[in-house]
Coordinates of C-alpha atoms and ligand atoms in Angstrom, one line a residue:
M270 CA 47.7 -63.1 17.1
S271 CA 48.5 -65.5 14.2
D272 CA 51.9 -65.5 12.6
K273 CA 50.6 -65.1 9.0
F274 CA 50.8 -61.5 7.7
D275 CA 50.0 -59.7 4.5
V276 CA 53.5 -58.1 4.5
I277 CA 56.7 -58.8 6.4
I278 CA 59.5 -56.3 6.2
I279 CA 63.1 -57.3 7.1
G280 CA 64.9 -54.1 8.3
A281 CA 63.5 -51.1 10.1
G282 CA 65.6 -48.4 8.7
P283 CA 64.0 -45.4 6.8
A284 CA 63.2 -47.7 3.9
G285 CA 61.7 -50.6 6.0
Y286 CA 59.9 -48.7 8.8
V287 CA 58.3 -46.3 6.3
A288 CA 57.2 -49.3 4.1
A289 CA 55.7 -50.9 7.3
I290 CA 53.7 -47.8 8.3
R291 CA 52.4 -47.2 4.8
A292 CA 51.4 -50.9 4.4
A293 CA 49.6 -50.8 7.7
Q294 CA 47.8 -47.5 6.7
L295 CA 46.6 -49.3 3.6
G296 CA 45.0 -52.0 5.8
L297 CA 47.6 -54.7 5.3
K298 CA 48.5 -56.9 8.3
T299 CA 52.2 -56.0 8.7
A300 CA 55.2 -57.2 10.6
C301 CA 58.7 -55.6 10.7
V302 CA 61.8 -57.6 11.7
D303 CA 64.9 -55.8 12.8
A304 CA 68.1 -56.8 14.7
F305 CA 69.6 -53.4 15.6
T306 CA 70.5 -53.2 19.3
G307 CA 70.7 -49.8 20.9
K308 CA 73.2 -48.7 23.5
D309 CA 70.8 -50.0 26.2
G310 CA 70.8 -53.5 24.8
K311 CA 67.2 -53.1 23.6
Q312 CA 65.8 -53.1 20.1
A313 CA 66.4 -49.7 18.4
L314 CA 64.3 -49.2 15.4
G315 CA 65.2 -46.8 12.6
G316 CA 68.3 -48.5 11.2
T317 CA 71.6 -46.8 10.2
C318 CA 69.8 -43.4 9.7
L319 CA 68.4 -43.0 13.2
N320 CA 71.0 -44.9 15.2
V321 CA 74.4 -44.1 13.6
G322 CA 73.7 -42.0 10.5
C323 CA 71.6 -39.1 9.5
I324 CA 70.2 -38.0 12.8
P325 CA 73.2 -38.4 15.2
S326 CA 75.6 -36.8 12.6
K327 CA 73.3 -33.8 12.2
A328 CA 73.0 -33.5 16.1
L329 CA 76.8 -33.4 16.3
L330 CA 77.1 -31.1 13.3
D331 CA 74.8 -28.7 15.0
S332 CA 76.5 -28.8 18.4
S333 CA 79.9 -28.4 16.8
R334 CA 78.6 -25.5 14.6
Q335 CA 77.5 -23.6 17.7
Y336 CA 81.0 -24.1 19.3
W337 CA 82.8 -23.1 16.1
N338 CA 80.7 -20.0 15.7
I339 CA 81.8 -18.6 19.1
A340 CA 85.3 -18.0 17.8
H341 CA 84.6 -17.7 14.0
N342 CA 81.3 -16.0 13.6
L343 CA 80.2 -14.2 16.7
P344 CA 83.1 -11.7 16.8
A345 CA 81.8 -10.2 13.5
H346 CA 78.5 -9.6 15.3
G347 CA 80.3 -7.8 18.1
I348 CA 79.9 -10.7 20.5
S349 CA 82.8 -12.3 22.3
V350 CA 82.9 -15.2 24.7
D351 CA 85.9 -15.8 26.9
N352 CA 87.2 -19.3 27.4
P353 CA 84.3 -21.3 26.0
K354 CA 84.3 -24.9 27.4
V355 CA 82.9 -28.1 26.0
D356 CA 81.5 -30.8 28.2
M357 CA 82.0 -33.9 26.1
A358 CA 79.5 -36.0 28.1
T359 CA 76.8 -33.4 27.4
F360 CA 78.0 -33.1 23.7
I361 CA 77.6 -36.8 23.0
G362 CA 74.8 -37.3 25.6
R363 CA 72.6 -34.8 23.7
K364 CA 73.1 -36.7 20.5
D365 CA 72.3 -40.0 22.2
K366 CA 69.1 -38.5 23.7
I367 CA 67.9 -37.4 20.3
V368 CA 68.6 -40.8 18.8
K369 CA 66.6 -42.5 21.6
Q370 CA 63.8 -40.0 21.2
F371 CA 63.5 -40.9 17.5
T372 CA 64.1 -44.6 17.6
G373 CA 61.5 -44.8 20.4
G374 CA 59.2 -42.7 18.3
I375 CA 59.2 -45.4 15.6
G376 CA 58.1 -47.9 18.2
Q377 CA 55.2 -45.7 19.1
L378 CA 54.3 -45.2 15.4
F379 CA 54.4 -49.0 15.0
K380 CA 52.0 -49.3 17.9
A381 CA 49.7 -46.6 16.6
N382 CA 49.6 -48.2 13.1
K383 CA 49.4 -51.8 14.5
V384 CA 52.7 -52.9 12.9
T385 CA 54.0 -56.0 14.8
P386 CA 57.8 -55.6 15.5
Y387 CA 60.0 -58.6 15.8
F388 CA 63.5 -58.3 17.4
G389 CA 66.0 -60.6 15.7
T390 CA 67.7 -61.5 12.4
G391 CA 65.2 -62.3 9.7
K392 CA 66.1 -64.8 7.0
L393 CA 63.9 -65.1 3.9
L394 CA 62.9 -68.8 3.3
K395 CA 61.4 -70.2 0.1
G396 CA 57.7 -69.6 -0.1
N397 CA 57.8 -66.1 1.6
S398 CA 58.3 -67.3 5.2
V399 CA 60.8 -65.5 7.4
E400 CA 62.8 -67.2 10.1
V401 CA 63.5 -64.8 12.9
T402 CA 66.5 -65.6 15.1
A403 CA 66.6 -63.8 18.4
A404 CA 69.9 -62.7 20.2
D405 CA 69.6 -65.8 22.5
G406 CA 69.5 -68.1 19.3
S407 CA 65.8 -69.0 19.7
K408 CA 64.0 -69.2 16.3
Q409 CA 60.4 -68.7 15.1
T410 CA 59.0 -68.7 11.6
I411 CA 56.4 -66.2 10.4
S412 CA 55.0 -66.0 6.9
A413 CA 53.3 -63.5 4.6
T414 CA 52.0 -63.0 1.1
N415 CA 54.6 -60.3 0.5
V416 CA 58.1 -59.9 1.9
I417 CA 60.0 -56.6 1.6
L418 CA 63.8 -56.8 2.0
A419 CA 65.2 -53.6 3.5
S420 CA 68.4 -54.8 5.1
G421 CA 70.4 -51.6 4.4
S422 CA 74.1 -51.2 4.1
I423 CA 77.3 -51.4 6.2
P424 CA 80.6 -49.5 5.9
I425 CA 83.3 -50.9 3.5
E426 CA 86.3 -52.1 5.4
L427 CA 89.8 -51.6 4.0
P428 CA 91.9 -54.8 4.4
F429 CA 95.0 -52.7 5.5
A430 CA 93.0 -50.5 7.9
K431 CA 90.6 -52.8 9.7
F432 CA 88.1 -51.3 12.1
D433 CA 88.9 -51.9 15.8
G434 CA 86.1 -49.8 17.2
K435 CA 88.5 -47.6 19.2
T436 CA 91.3 -46.2 17.1
I437 CA 90.4 -47.1 13.5
V438 CA 86.7 -46.5 13.3
D439 CA 83.7 -46.3 11.1
N440 CA 80.8 -43.8 11.3
A441 CA 79.5 -45.3 14.5
G442 CA 82.8 -44.9 16.2
A443 CA 83.4 -41.4 15.0
L444 CA 80.0 -40.4 16.4
D445 CA 81.1 -41.6 19.8
F446 CA 84.6 -40.3 20.6
T447 CA 84.8 -39.5 24.3
A448 CA 87.4 -36.8 23.7
V449 CA 88.3 -34.5 20.8
P450 CA 91.1 -36.3 19.0
K451 CA 94.1 -34.0 18.6
R452 CA 94.9 -35.4 15.2
L453 CA 92.1 -37.1 13.1
G454 CA 92.8 -38.9 9.9
V455 CA 89.9 -39.6 7.5
I456 CA 90.1 -41.9 4.6
G457 CA 87.7 -40.8 1.9
A458 CA 86.5 -37.2 1.1
G459 CA 83.0 -38.3 0.5
V460 CA 79.9 -37.3 2.4
I461 CA 80.7 -39.0 5.7
G462 CA 84.4 -37.9 5.6
L463 CA 83.3 -34.3 5.0
E464 CA 80.5 -34.2 7.5
L465 CA 82.2 -36.0 10.4
G466 CA 85.6 -34.5 9.5
S467 CA 83.8 -31.1 9.9
V468 CA 82.4 -32.0 13.3
W469 CA 85.8 -32.8 14.8
R470 CA 87.6 -30.0 13.0
R471 CA 85.1 -27.5 14.5
M472 CA 85.8 -29.0 17.9
G473 CA 89.5 -28.4 17.5
A474 CA 91.0 -31.5 15.9
E475 CA 93.6 -31.3 13.2
V476 CA 91.8 -33.1 10.4
T477 CA 93.6 -34.7 7.4
I478 CA 91.5 -36.3 4.7
I479 CA 93.0 -38.7 2.3
E480 CA 91.0 -39.1 -1.0
A481 CA 91.9 -41.6 -3.7
L482 CA 90.4 -39.6 -6.6
P483 CA 92.2 -36.7 -8.2
D484 CA 89.0 -34.5 -8.3
F485 CA 87.3 -33.2 -5.2
L486 CA 83.6 -34.2 -4.7
S487 CA 83.4 -35.6 -8.3
V488 CA 79.7 -36.5 -7.8
A489 CA 78.8 -32.8 -7.5
D490 CA 78.8 -30.1 -10.2
A491 CA 82.5 -29.1 -10.7
D492 CA 81.9 -25.3 -10.0
I493 CA 80.1 -26.1 -6.8
A494 CA 82.8 -28.6 -5.7
K495 CA 85.5 -25.9 -6.4
I496 CA 83.8 -23.4 -4.1
A497 CA 83.2 -25.9 -1.4
A498 CA 86.8 -27.1 -1.5
K499 CA 88.0 -23.5 -1.0
E500 CA 85.7 -23.0 2.0
F501 CA 86.7 -26.3 3.6
A502 CA 90.4 -25.5 3.2
K503 CA 89.8 -22.1 4.9
Q504 CA 88.3 -24.0 7.9
G505 CA 91.4 -26.1 8.1
L506 CA 90.2 -29.3 6.6
D507 CA 93.4 -30.6 5.0
I508 CA 92.2 -32.6 2.0
K509 CA 94.8 -34.6 0.1
L510 CA 93.6 -35.6 -3.4
D511 CA 94.9 -38.3 -5.6
A512 CA 96.3 -40.0 -2.5
K513 CA 96.2 -43.7 -1.9
L514 CA 96.5 -45.2 1.6
N515 CA 98.9 -48.1 1.7
K516 CA 99.2 -49.0 5.3
A517 CA 97.7 -48.0 8.7
E518 CA 99.5 -49.4 11.8
V519 CA 98.2 -48.8 15.3
K520 CA 101.1 -48.0 17.6
K521 CA 101.4 -46.6 21.1
D522 CA 101.6 -43.0 19.9
G523 CA 98.8 -43.3 17.3
V524 CA 97.9 -44.7 13.9
H525 CA 100.9 -44.5 11.5
L526 CA 99.6 -44.0 8.0
T527 CA 101.6 -44.5 4.8
Y528 CA 100.1 -43.2 1.6
T529 CA 101.2 -42.3 -1.9
D530 CA 100.4 -39.1 -3.6
K531 CA 101.8 -37.3 -6.7
S532 CA 105.0 -36.5 -4.8
G533 CA 105.6 -40.1 -3.7
E534 CA 105.3 -42.0 -0.4
Q535 CA 104.1 -39.9 2.5
K536 CA 103.8 -40.6 6.3
L537 CA 101.3 -39.2 8.8
V538 CA 100.6 -40.0 12.4
V539 CA 97.1 -39.5 13.7
D540 CA 95.3 -40.2 17.1
K541 CA 92.1 -41.6 15.5
L542 CA 91.4 -42.8 12.0
L543 CA 87.9 -42.7 10.4
V544 CA 87.6 -44.9 7.4
A545 CA 84.7 -43.6 5.2
V546 CA 85.3 -45.1 1.7
G547 CA 81.7 -45.9 1.0
R548 CA 79.1 -48.5 2.1
R549 CA 77.9 -51.8 0.6
A550 CA 74.6 -53.6 0.7
Y551 CA 74.2 -55.8 3.7
T552 CA 72.7 -59.2 2.9
K553 CA 74.5 -61.5 5.4
D554 CA 72.1 -64.3 6.7
L555 CA 69.3 -62.6 4.8
L556 CA 68.5 -65.2 2.1
A557 CA 68.2 -69.0 2.3
D558 CA 69.9 -70.7 -0.6
D559 CA 66.8 -71.6 -2.5
T560 CA 64.8 -68.4 -2.4
G561 CA 65.6 -67.5 -6.0
V562 CA 66.5 -63.8 -5.1
K563 CA 69.6 -62.7 -6.9
L564 CA 72.4 -60.3 -6.1
D565 CA 74.1 -58.1 -8.7
E566 CA 77.8 -57.8 -9.3
R567 CA 78.2 -55.4 -6.3
G568 CA 76.3 -57.6 -3.9
R569 CA 73.1 -55.6 -4.0
I570 CA 69.7 -57.3 -4.2
L571 CA 68.7 -57.3 -7.9
V572 CA 65.4 -55.6 -8.5
D573 CA 63.5 -54.1 -11.5
E574 CA 62.2 -50.5 -11.7
H575 CA 59.4 -51.5 -9.4
C576 CA 61.7 -52.8 -6.6
H577 CA 60.5 -56.4 -7.4
T578 CA 63.1 -59.1 -7.2
G579 CA 61.5 -61.4 -9.8
V580 CA 60.4 -63.9 -7.1
D581 CA 56.6 -63.8 -6.6
G582 CA 55.8 -61.5 -3.6
V583 CA 59.4 -60.6 -2.8
W584 CA 60.5 -56.9 -3.1
A585 CA 63.7 -55.0 -2.0
I586 CA 64.3 -51.3 -1.2
G587 CA 66.7 -48.8 0.2
D588 CA 70.5 -49.1 0.5
A589 CA 70.3 -52.8 -0.2
V590 CA 69.4 -52.1 -3.9
R591 CA 70.7 -50.0 -6.7
G592 CA 70.5 -46.2 -6.6
P593 CA 71.8 -43.6 -4.2
M594 CA 72.2 -44.6 -0.6
L595 CA 70.0 -41.9 0.9
A596 CA 67.3 -42.2 3.6
H597 CA 64.7 -40.3 1.6
K598 CA 65.3 -42.5 -1.5
G599 CA 64.7 -45.6 0.6
S600 CA 61.6 -44.2 2.3
E601 CA 60.0 -43.3 -1.0
E602 CA 60.7 -46.8 -2.4
G603 CA 59.1 -48.2 0.8
V604 CA 55.9 -46.1 0.2
A605 CA 55.8 -47.1 -3.4
V606 CA 56.2 -50.8 -2.8
A607 CA 53.5 -50.8 0.0
E608 CA 51.2 -49.0 -2.5
W609 CA 52.0 -51.5 -5.4
I610 CA 51.3 -54.4 -3.0
A611 CA 47.9 -52.8 -2.1
G612 CA 47.1 -52.5 -5.8
K613 CA 47.7 -48.7 -5.9
A614 CA 49.9 -46.6 -8.2
G615 CA 53.2 -46.2 -6.4
H616 CA 55.8 -43.9 -7.8
V617 CA 59.5 -42.9 -7.3
N618 CA 61.1 -40.3 -9.6
Y619 CA 64.8 -41.2 -9.4
D620 CA 65.6 -38.1 -11.6
T621 CA 64.7 -35.6 -9.0
I622 CA 66.2 -37.0 -5.8
P623 CA 67.9 -34.2 -3.8
F624 CA 71.4 -34.7 -2.5
V625 CA 72.6 -32.7 0.5
I626 CA 75.9 -32.5 2.3
Y627 CA 75.5 -30.8 5.7
T628 CA 78.8 -29.1 5.9
E629 CA 79.4 -25.4 6.3
P630 CA 78.6 -24.1 3.8
E631 CA 76.0 -26.7 2.9
V632 CA 76.1 -28.4 -0.6
A633 CA 72.8 -29.4 -2.3
W634 CA 71.8 -30.5 -5.7
A635 CA 69.1 -32.2 -7.8
G636 CA 69.2 -33.3 -11.5
K637 CA 72.1 -33.3 -13.9
T638 CA 75.5 -31.6 -13.5
E639 CA 76.9 -29.3 -16.3
K640 CA 79.3 -32.1 -17.2
E641 CA 76.6 -34.7 -17.5
L642 CA 74.6 -32.4 -19.9
K643 CA 77.8 -31.7 -21.9
D644 CA 78.7 -35.4 -22.2
A645 CA 75.1 -36.2 -23.2
G646 CA 75.1 -33.4 -25.9
I647 CA 72.1 -31.7 -24.3
P648 CA 72.0 -28.0 -25.2
Y649 CA 71.6 -25.9 -22.0
R650 CA 71.8 -22.4 -20.5
V651 CA 73.3 -21.6 -17.2
G652 CA 72.2 -19.1 -14.6
T653 CA 74.2 -18.4 -11.4
F654 CA 73.8 -16.1 -8.4
P655 CA 76.2 -15.5 -5.5
F656 CA 75.1 -15.4 -1.9
A657 CA 77.4 -12.4 -1.5
A658 CA 74.7 -10.3 -3.2
I659 CA 71.9 -11.7 -1.0
G660 CA 71.0 -9.3 1.8
R661 CA 69.8 -12.0 4.2
A662 CA 73.1 -14.0 3.7
V663 CA 75.2 -10.9 4.3
A664 CA 73.1 -10.0 7.4
M665 CA 73.8 -13.5 8.7
N666 CA 77.5 -13.1 8.0
E667 CA 77.3 -16.3 5.9
A668 CA 77.5 -14.8 2.4
V669 CA 79.5 -17.6 0.7
G670 CA 78.7 -19.8 -2.3
Q671 CA 76.2 -19.6 -5.1
V672 CA 73.1 -21.1 -6.8
K673 CA 73.7 -22.5 -10.3
M674 CA 70.7 -23.4 -12.5
L675 CA 70.9 -25.4 -15.7
A676 CA 67.9 -25.2 -18.1
H677 CA 67.4 -26.7 -21.5
A678 CA 68.5 -24.2 -24.2
E679 CA 65.4 -24.7 -26.3
T680 CA 62.5 -25.7 -23.9
D681 CA 63.9 -23.9 -20.8
R682 CA 63.0 -26.9 -18.7
I683 CA 65.1 -27.0 -15.5
L684 CA 67.5 -30.0 -15.8
G685 CA 69.7 -29.4 -12.7
V686 CA 70.2 -27.1 -9.8
H687 CA 73.4 -27.0 -7.8
M688 CA 74.1 -25.0 -4.7
V689 CA 76.7 -24.3 -2.1
G690 CA 75.9 -21.8 0.6
P691 CA 73.9 -21.1 3.7
G692 CA 70.7 -23.1 4.2
V693 CA 70.8 -24.7 0.8
S694 CA 69.6 -28.0 2.3
E695 CA 66.2 -26.3 2.5
L696 CA 66.4 -24.2 -0.7
I697 CA 66.8 -27.3 -2.9
A698 CA 63.2 -28.3 -2.1
E699 CA 61.7 -25.5 -4.2
C700 CA 63.8 -26.6 -7.2
V701 CA 62.8 -30.2 -6.7
V702 CA 59.2 -29.2 -6.8
A703 CA 59.8 -27.1 -10.0
M704 CA 61.6 -30.1 -11.6
E705 CA 58.9 -32.6 -10.6
F706 CA 56.3 -30.4 -12.3
K707 CA 58.6 -30.2 -15.3
G708 CA 59.0 -26.5 -14.6
S709 CA 61.1 -24.0 -16.5
S710 CA 63.6 -21.4 -15.2
E711 CA 61.0 -18.8 -16.3
D712 CA 58.4 -20.4 -14.0
L713 CA 60.8 -19.9 -11.0
A714 CA 61.7 -16.4 -12.3
R715 CA 58.0 -15.5 -12.3
I716 CA 57.4 -16.7 -8.7
V717 CA 57.4 -14.0 -6.0
H718 CA 60.1 -14.8 -3.4
A719 CA 60.0 -13.2 0.0
H720 CA 62.5 -10.4 0.7
P721 CA 64.9 -10.6 2.4
T722 CA 65.4 -14.4 2.3
L723 CA 68.0 -16.8 1.1
S724 CA 65.5 -18.1 -1.5
E725 CA 66.1 -14.9 -3.5
A726 CA 69.3 -16.6 -4.7
V727 CA 67.2 -19.3 -6.4
H728 CA 65.0 -16.6 -7.9
E729 CA 67.9 -14.6 -9.2
A730 CA 69.7 -17.7 -10.5
A731 CA 66.5 -18.5 -12.5
L732 CA 66.5 -14.9 -13.8
S733 CA 70.1 -15.2 -14.6
V734 CA 69.4 -18.2 -17.0
D735 CA 67.8 -15.5 -19.2
K736 CA 70.5 -13.0 -18.4
R737 CA 68.2 -10.7 -16.5
A738 CA 69.3 -11.1 -12.9
I739 CA 68.6 -7.8 -11.1
H740 CA 71.3 -7.7 -8.5
K741 CA 74.3 -8.7 -10.5
G742 CA 75.8 -8.1 -14.0
N743 CA 74.6 -10.5 -16.6
Ligands
LIG1099 P1 69.4 -49.0 7.1 O1 69.1 -47.7 7.6 O2 70.8 -49.5 7.0 O3 68.5 -50.0 7.9 C1 68.6 -51.4 7.7 C2 68.2 -52.1 9.0 O4 68.0 -53.5 8.7 C3 69.2 -52.0 10.1 O5 68.5 -51.7 11.3 C4 69.8 -53.4 10.2 O6 70.1 -53.8 11.5 C5 68.5 -54.2 9.8 N1 68.9 -55.6 9.2 C6 69.7 -55.8 8.2 N2 69.7 -57.2 8.0 C7 68.8 -57.7 8.8 C8 68.2 -59.0 9.0 N3 68.7 -60.1 8.2 N4 67.3 -59.2 9.9 C9 66.9 -58.2 10.7 N5 67.3 -56.9 10.6 C10 68.3 -56.7 9.6 N6 71.2 -40.2 4.2 C11 70.5 -39.1 4.0 O7 69.5 -39.1 3.2 N7 70.7 -38.0 4.7 C12 71.7 -37.9 5.6 O8 71.9 -36.8 6.2 C13 72.5 -39.1 5.8 N8 73.5 -39.0 6.7 C14 74.2 -40.2 7.0 C15 75.2 -40.1 7.9 C16 76.0 -41.2 8.2 C17 77.1 -41.1 9.2 C18 75.6 -42.5 7.5 C19 76.4 -43.7 7.8 C20 74.6 -42.5 6.6 C21 73.9 -41.4 6.3 N9 72.9 -41.4 5.4 C22 72.2 -40.2 5.1 C23 72.5 -42.6 4.6 C24 71.3 -43.3 5.3 O9 71.6 -43.6 6.6 C25 70.9 -44.5 4.5 O10 70.8 -44.2 3.2 C26 69.7 -45.1 5.1 O11 69.8 -45.4 6.5 C27 69.3 -46.4 4.4 O12 68.1 -46.9 4.8 P2 67.7 -48.4 4.8 O13 66.4 -48.6 5.5 O14 67.8 -48.9 3.4 O15 68.9 -49.2 5.6
LIG1100 P1 81.0 -41.8 -0.4 O1 80.8 -42.7 -1.6 O2 80.2 -40.5 -0.3 O3 82.6 -41.3 -0.3 C1 83.6 -42.2 -0.3 C2 84.9 -41.5 -0.8 O4 86.0 -42.4 -0.5 C3 84.9 -41.3 -2.3 O5 85.2 -40.0 -2.5 C4 85.9 -42.3 -2.8 O6 86.6 -41.8 -3.9 C5 86.8 -42.4 -1.6 N1 87.6 -43.6 -1.5 C6 87.2 -44.9 -1.8 N2 88.2 -45.8 -1.6 C7 89.2 -45.1 -1.1 C8 90.5 -45.4 -0.7 N3 90.9 -46.7 -0.6 N4 91.3 -44.4 -0.2 C9 90.9 -43.1 -0.2 N5 89.7 -42.7 -0.7 C10 88.8 -43.7 -1.1 O7 80.8 -42.7 0.9 P2 80.7 -42.4 2.4 O8 81.2 -41.0 2.7 O9 81.3 -43.6 3.1 O10 79.2 -42.4 2.6 C11 78.4 -43.7 2.4 C12 77.1 -43.4 1.9 O11 76.3 -42.8 2.9 C13 77.0 -42.5 0.7 O12 76.6 -43.2 -0.4 C14 76.1 -41.4 1.1 O13 75.0 -41.3 0.1 C15 75.5 -41.8 2.4 N6 75.5 -40.6 3.3 C16 74.7 -39.6 2.9 C17 74.8 -38.4 3.7 C18 73.9 -37.3 3.3 O14 73.0 -37.5 2.5 N7 74.2 -36.1 3.8 C19 75.7 -38.3 4.7 C20 76.5 -39.4 5.0 C21 76.4 -40.5 4.3

């Protein structure tokens, strides 16, 4: 096989591997270069998402939820279990098996679609060649008409709490604890802090989360964040807002933290510390000096609205470029770029990307928050509906949270939907479809929703925009 391709993709995360499969489907001769090494020392395709992100975190969230429910949900159903035990090797091993199944699955998809994988670090050279350096240092150069950069992101490290892989850890470390830490400290009450903090809290750890901002989950709608904060506090997640970490010292008896909050300097000792203060685009060794590809002020690869870098035939997608750091955002950019390369009409609607936090209750939203609408001076109407009045949620003993819908006051077009409650990671999809079709709250209100289902909360929230919800006062 010659080493000249139509498309080379650097990075096999959800942005890169999806771009590779779509390009190959479109008849383009495609290669994908990735350097990620799995626990077995072999190439592990799938990037952060499959290896140390979305998939393993959801595996542990589900296992820990089962364990938590034994003591916190089953008794309400009249079921009790004496002395439940956890086998940590099975707990972590199940997660590893799922990761292996899915990373291996990408290899099979590459084979089936005739994508050529390269194992090593890819560097873009001038003229759309890529130098691939294997782990043993050997190099080869491949070239293509188009190169897609999909190098992803890595965790941000704090200079005064550097990762040591054992006691002060990032997401990868917190997915691989061999025992439940008695006291877990988390820096950052963002998505990773809340999801992985929940995993270990449910398994019995005392979890303290230190968050720099004064508002909890400020990216979400304020009403939804307020409900979520209350529920997380009930579960024992101790979230300290407006708190700034000053020092983290690893000593024999744990990590000694010094932080400052409204009351002054505070001290806390924990057994493990997870630092989850955001991620940054990863471009180390990615670009030769003379490629012409530029980075923005935050170190992300600079692209236009079509993910084009401005250098002929060079594109960039996923966490390495602007926009939310979400697997599905990167995947859709990958599909769109492959289609643009093939001369088709690619498309990504950044206004309707769903956000989900897989805590208990789950949090999900799409579109504008109430504050964003207010700040932009857009007239809106609000409809809300609580899960407490949804028969299915009550039957499940999970009747917390609400659906909140925001629609334009004059046109009734849905501008944002915000949810906290059971199964909202799935419920948001209906709202995204409605928004994608420029639907109105009346459209959703007129659709027949199965009874009894959680989706009735979406239906009732849509009715509530027009003050005609059936199962609550308006
Ligand atoms: P990545 O997945 O980071 O993949 C980039 C790949 O490129 C990696 O394999 C890397 O090794 C490789 N690479 C980089 N540079 C080179 C080079 N020069 N040569 C060769 N290979 C290179 N998102 C969601 O949507 N839902 C979730 O539930 C979710 N959960 C998450 C949980 C955690 C704990 C974390 C950390 C993230 C989570 N995310 C989630 C975010 C999601 O993982 C990322 O948005 C997504 O992985 C980004 O995809 P990507 O392809 O752009 O980059
Ligand atoms: P994040 O941006 O979600 O949260 C980081 C938090 O840390 C913020 O609340 C921030 O204010 C706080 N912070 C920053 N510096 C701090 C400091 N010095 N001290 C205390 N707090 C500080 O980032 P993350 O949780 O690290 O996640 C990284 C990315 O991964 C996110 O962009 C997210 O999109 C993605 N992710 C998504 C999912 C999902 O979709 N369910 C799950 C996990 C991660």
